Coordinates of N, CA and C in Angstrom, one line a residue:
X923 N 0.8 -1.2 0.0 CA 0.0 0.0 0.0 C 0.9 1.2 0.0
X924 N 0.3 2.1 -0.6 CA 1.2 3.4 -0.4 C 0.1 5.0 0.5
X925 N 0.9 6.0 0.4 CA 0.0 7.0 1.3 C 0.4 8.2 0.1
X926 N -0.4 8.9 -0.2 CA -0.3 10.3 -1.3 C 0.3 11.4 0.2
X927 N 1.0 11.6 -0.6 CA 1.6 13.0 0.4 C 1.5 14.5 -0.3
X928 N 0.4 15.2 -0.1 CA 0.5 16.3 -0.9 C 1.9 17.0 -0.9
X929 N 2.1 17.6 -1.6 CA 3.8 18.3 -2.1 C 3.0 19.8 -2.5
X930 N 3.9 20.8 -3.0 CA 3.6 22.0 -3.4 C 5.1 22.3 -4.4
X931 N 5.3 22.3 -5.7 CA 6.2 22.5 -6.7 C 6.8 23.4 -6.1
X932 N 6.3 24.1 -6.0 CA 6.6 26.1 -6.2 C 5.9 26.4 -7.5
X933 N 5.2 25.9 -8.2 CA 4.8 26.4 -9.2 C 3.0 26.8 -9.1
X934 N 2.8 28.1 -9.2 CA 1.9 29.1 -8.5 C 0.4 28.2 -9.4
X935 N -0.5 27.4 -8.3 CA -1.5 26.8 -8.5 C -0.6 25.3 -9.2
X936 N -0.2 24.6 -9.0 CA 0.2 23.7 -9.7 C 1.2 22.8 -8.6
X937 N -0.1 22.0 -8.0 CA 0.4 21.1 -6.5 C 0.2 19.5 -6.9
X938 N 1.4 19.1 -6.8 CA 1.2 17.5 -7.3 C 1.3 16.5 -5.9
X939 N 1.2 15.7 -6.6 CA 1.7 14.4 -5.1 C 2.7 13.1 -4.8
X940 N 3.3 13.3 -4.1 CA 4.2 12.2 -4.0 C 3.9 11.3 -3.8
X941 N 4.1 9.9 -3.6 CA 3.4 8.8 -3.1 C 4.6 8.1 -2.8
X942 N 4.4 7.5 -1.4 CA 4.9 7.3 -0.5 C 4.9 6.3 0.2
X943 N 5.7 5.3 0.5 CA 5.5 3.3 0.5 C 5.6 3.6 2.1
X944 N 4.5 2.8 2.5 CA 4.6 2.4 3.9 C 5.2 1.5 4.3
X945 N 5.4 1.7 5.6 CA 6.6 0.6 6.0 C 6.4 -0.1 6.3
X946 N 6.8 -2.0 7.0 CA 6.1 -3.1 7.1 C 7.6 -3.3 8.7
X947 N 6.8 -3.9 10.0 CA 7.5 -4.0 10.4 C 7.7 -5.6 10.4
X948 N 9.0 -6.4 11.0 CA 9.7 -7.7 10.4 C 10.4 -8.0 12.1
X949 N 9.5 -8.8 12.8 CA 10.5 -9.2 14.1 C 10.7 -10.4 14.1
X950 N 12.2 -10.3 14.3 CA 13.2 -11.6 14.3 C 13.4 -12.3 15.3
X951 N 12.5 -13.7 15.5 CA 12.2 -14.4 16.5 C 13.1 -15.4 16.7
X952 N 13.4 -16.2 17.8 CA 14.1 -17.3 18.1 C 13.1 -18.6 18.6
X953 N 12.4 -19.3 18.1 CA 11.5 -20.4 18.8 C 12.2 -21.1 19.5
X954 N 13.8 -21.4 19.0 CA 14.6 -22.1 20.4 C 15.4 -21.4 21.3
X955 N 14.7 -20.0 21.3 CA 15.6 -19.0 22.3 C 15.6 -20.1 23.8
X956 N 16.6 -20.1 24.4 CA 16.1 -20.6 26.3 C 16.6 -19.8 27.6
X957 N 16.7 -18.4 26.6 CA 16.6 -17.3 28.2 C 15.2 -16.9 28.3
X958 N 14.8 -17.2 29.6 CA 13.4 -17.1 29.5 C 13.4 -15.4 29.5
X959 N 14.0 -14.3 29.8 CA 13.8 -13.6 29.5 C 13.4 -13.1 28.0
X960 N 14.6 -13.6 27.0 CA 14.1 -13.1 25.8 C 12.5 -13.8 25.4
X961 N 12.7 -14.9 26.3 CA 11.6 -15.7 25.3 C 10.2 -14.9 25.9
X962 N 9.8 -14.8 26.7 CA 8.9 -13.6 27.8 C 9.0 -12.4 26.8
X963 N 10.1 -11.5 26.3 CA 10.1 -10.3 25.4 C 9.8 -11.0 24.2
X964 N 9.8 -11.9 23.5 CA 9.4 -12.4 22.2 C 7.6 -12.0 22.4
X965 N 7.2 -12.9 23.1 CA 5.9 -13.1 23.2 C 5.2 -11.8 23.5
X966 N 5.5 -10.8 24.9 CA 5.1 -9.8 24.6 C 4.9 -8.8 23.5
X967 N 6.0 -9.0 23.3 CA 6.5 -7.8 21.7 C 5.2 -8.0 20.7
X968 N 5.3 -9.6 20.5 CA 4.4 -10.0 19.2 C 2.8 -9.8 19.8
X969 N 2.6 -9.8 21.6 CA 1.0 -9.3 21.9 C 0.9 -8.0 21.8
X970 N 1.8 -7.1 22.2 CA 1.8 -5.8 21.4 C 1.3 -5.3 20.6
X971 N 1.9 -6.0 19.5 CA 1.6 -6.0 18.3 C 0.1 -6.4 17.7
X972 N -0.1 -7.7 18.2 CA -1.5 -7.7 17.9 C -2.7 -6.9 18.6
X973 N -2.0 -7.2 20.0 CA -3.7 -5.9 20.5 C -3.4 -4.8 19.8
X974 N -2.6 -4.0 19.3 CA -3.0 -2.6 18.9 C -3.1 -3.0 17.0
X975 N -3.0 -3.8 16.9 CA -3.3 -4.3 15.4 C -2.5 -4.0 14.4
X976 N -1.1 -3.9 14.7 CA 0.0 -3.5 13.7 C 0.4 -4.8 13.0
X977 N 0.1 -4.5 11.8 CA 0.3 -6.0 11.1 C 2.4 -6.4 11.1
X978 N 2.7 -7.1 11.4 CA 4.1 -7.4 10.8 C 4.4 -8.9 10.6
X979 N 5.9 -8.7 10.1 CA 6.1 -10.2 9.2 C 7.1 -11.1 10.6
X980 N 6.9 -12.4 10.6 CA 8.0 -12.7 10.9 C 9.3 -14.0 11.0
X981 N 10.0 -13.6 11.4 CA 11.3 -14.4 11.1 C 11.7 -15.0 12.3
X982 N 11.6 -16.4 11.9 CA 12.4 -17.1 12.8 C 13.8 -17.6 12.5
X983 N 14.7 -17.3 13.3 CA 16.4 -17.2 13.6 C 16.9 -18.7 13.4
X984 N 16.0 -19.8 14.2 CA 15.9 -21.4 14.5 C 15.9 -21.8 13.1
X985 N 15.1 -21.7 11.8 CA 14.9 -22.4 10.9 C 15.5 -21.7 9.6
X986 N 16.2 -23.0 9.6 CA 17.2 -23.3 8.5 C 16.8 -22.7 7.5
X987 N 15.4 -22.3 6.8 CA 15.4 -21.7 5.9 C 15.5 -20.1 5.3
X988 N 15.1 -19.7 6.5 CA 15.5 -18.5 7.1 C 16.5 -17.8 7.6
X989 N 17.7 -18.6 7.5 CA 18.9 -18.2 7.9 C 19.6 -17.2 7.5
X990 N 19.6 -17.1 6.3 CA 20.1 -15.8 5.1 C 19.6 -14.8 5.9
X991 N 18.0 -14.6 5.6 CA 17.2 -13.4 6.4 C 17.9 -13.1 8.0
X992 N 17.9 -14.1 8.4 CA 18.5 -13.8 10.2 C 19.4 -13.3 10.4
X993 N 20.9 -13.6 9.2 CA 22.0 -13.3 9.2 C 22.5 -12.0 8.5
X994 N 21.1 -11.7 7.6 CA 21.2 -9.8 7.3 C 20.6 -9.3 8.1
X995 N 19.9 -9.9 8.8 CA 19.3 -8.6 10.4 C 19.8 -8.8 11.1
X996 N 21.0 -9.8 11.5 CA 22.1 -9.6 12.4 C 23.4 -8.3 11.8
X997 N 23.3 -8.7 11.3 CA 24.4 -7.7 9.9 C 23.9 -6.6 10.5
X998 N 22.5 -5.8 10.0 CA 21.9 -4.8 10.2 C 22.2 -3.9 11.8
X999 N 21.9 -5.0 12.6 CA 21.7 -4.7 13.9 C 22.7 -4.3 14.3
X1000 N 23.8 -5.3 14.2 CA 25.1 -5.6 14.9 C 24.9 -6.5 16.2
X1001 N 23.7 -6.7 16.5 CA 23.3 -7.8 17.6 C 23.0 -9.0 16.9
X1002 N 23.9 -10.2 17.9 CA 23.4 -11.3 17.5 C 23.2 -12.3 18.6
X1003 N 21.8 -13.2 18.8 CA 21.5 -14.0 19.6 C 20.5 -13.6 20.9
X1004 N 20.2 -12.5 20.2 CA 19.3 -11.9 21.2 C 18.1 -11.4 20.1
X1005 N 16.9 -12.0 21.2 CA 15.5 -11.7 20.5 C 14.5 -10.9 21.4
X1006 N 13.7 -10.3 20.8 CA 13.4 -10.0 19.4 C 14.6 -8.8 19.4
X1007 N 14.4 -8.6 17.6 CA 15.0 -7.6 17.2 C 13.6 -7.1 15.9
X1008 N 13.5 -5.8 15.9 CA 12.5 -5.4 15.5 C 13.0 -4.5 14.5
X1009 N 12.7 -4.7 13.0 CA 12.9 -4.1 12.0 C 11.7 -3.3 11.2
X1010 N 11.8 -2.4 10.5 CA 11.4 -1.7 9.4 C 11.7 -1.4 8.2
X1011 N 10.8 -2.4 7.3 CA 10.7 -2.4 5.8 C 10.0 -1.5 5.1
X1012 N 11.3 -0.9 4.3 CA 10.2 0.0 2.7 C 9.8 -0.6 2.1
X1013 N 8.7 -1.0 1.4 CA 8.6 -1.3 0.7 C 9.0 -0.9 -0.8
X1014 N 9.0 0.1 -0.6 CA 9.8 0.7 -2.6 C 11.1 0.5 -2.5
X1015 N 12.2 0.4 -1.7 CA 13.1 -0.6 -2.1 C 14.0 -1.8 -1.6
X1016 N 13.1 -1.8 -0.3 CA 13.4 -3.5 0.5 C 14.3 -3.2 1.6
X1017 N 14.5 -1.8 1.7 CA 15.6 -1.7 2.8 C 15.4 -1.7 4.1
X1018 N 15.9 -2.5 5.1 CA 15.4 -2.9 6.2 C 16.5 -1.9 7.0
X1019 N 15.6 -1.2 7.8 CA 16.1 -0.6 9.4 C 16.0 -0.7 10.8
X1020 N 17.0 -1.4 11.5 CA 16.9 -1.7 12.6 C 15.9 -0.8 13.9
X1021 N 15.1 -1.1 14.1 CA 14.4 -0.2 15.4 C 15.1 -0.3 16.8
X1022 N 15.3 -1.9 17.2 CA 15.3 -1.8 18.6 C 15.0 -3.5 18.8
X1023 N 15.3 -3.5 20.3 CA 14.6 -4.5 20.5 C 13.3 -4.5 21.3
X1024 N 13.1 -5.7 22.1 CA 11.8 -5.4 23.3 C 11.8 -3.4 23.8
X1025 N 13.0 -3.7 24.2 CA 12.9 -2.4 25.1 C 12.6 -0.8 24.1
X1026 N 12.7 -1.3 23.0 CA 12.6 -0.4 22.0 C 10.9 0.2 22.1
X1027 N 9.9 -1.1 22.3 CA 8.3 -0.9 22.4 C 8.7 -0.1 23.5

């Protein structure tokens, strides 16, 4: 989905619009995390998320197929083995930004 953002040229009556990709958030989970702390901040994070109805995608760290993805949001982060890590995707051109983690909500 995208959002129209009115703009103003400079050009006198002649106002166009940008449009503008919303961002998708991406938290990178561990299913075999076993500090119960992170694993307690996983679960919250992701209830957060649903009571206030923020849709996002997510990644599990554990499965081998997903490993690529885990190991460019470790890249990104500079943290590794600690969950969640909570990212933000453009969609117009895939670039992921590190937010934070739990303590980031």
């Amino acid at each position: 989905g995208t959002e129209s953002i009115p703009t103003n040229s400079g050009d006198a009556g002649n106002n166009s619009t940008l449009v503008a990709p919303k961002a998708r958030l991406t938290v990178l989970i561990s299913n075999g995390v076993y500090d119960y702390s992170q694993k307690a901040n996983q679960k919250n994070a992701l209830n957060t998320f649903d009571d206030l109805g923020i849709p996002y995608d997510l990644v599990d760290g554990m499965d081998p197929l997903q490993k690529e993805k885990r190991d460019e949001f470790f890249e990104i982060s500079g943290v590794r083995g600690n969950y969640p890590q909570i990212f933000s995707s453009a969609e117009a051109d895939g670039t992921d930004i590190y937010l934070g983690g739990y303590n980031w909500l």
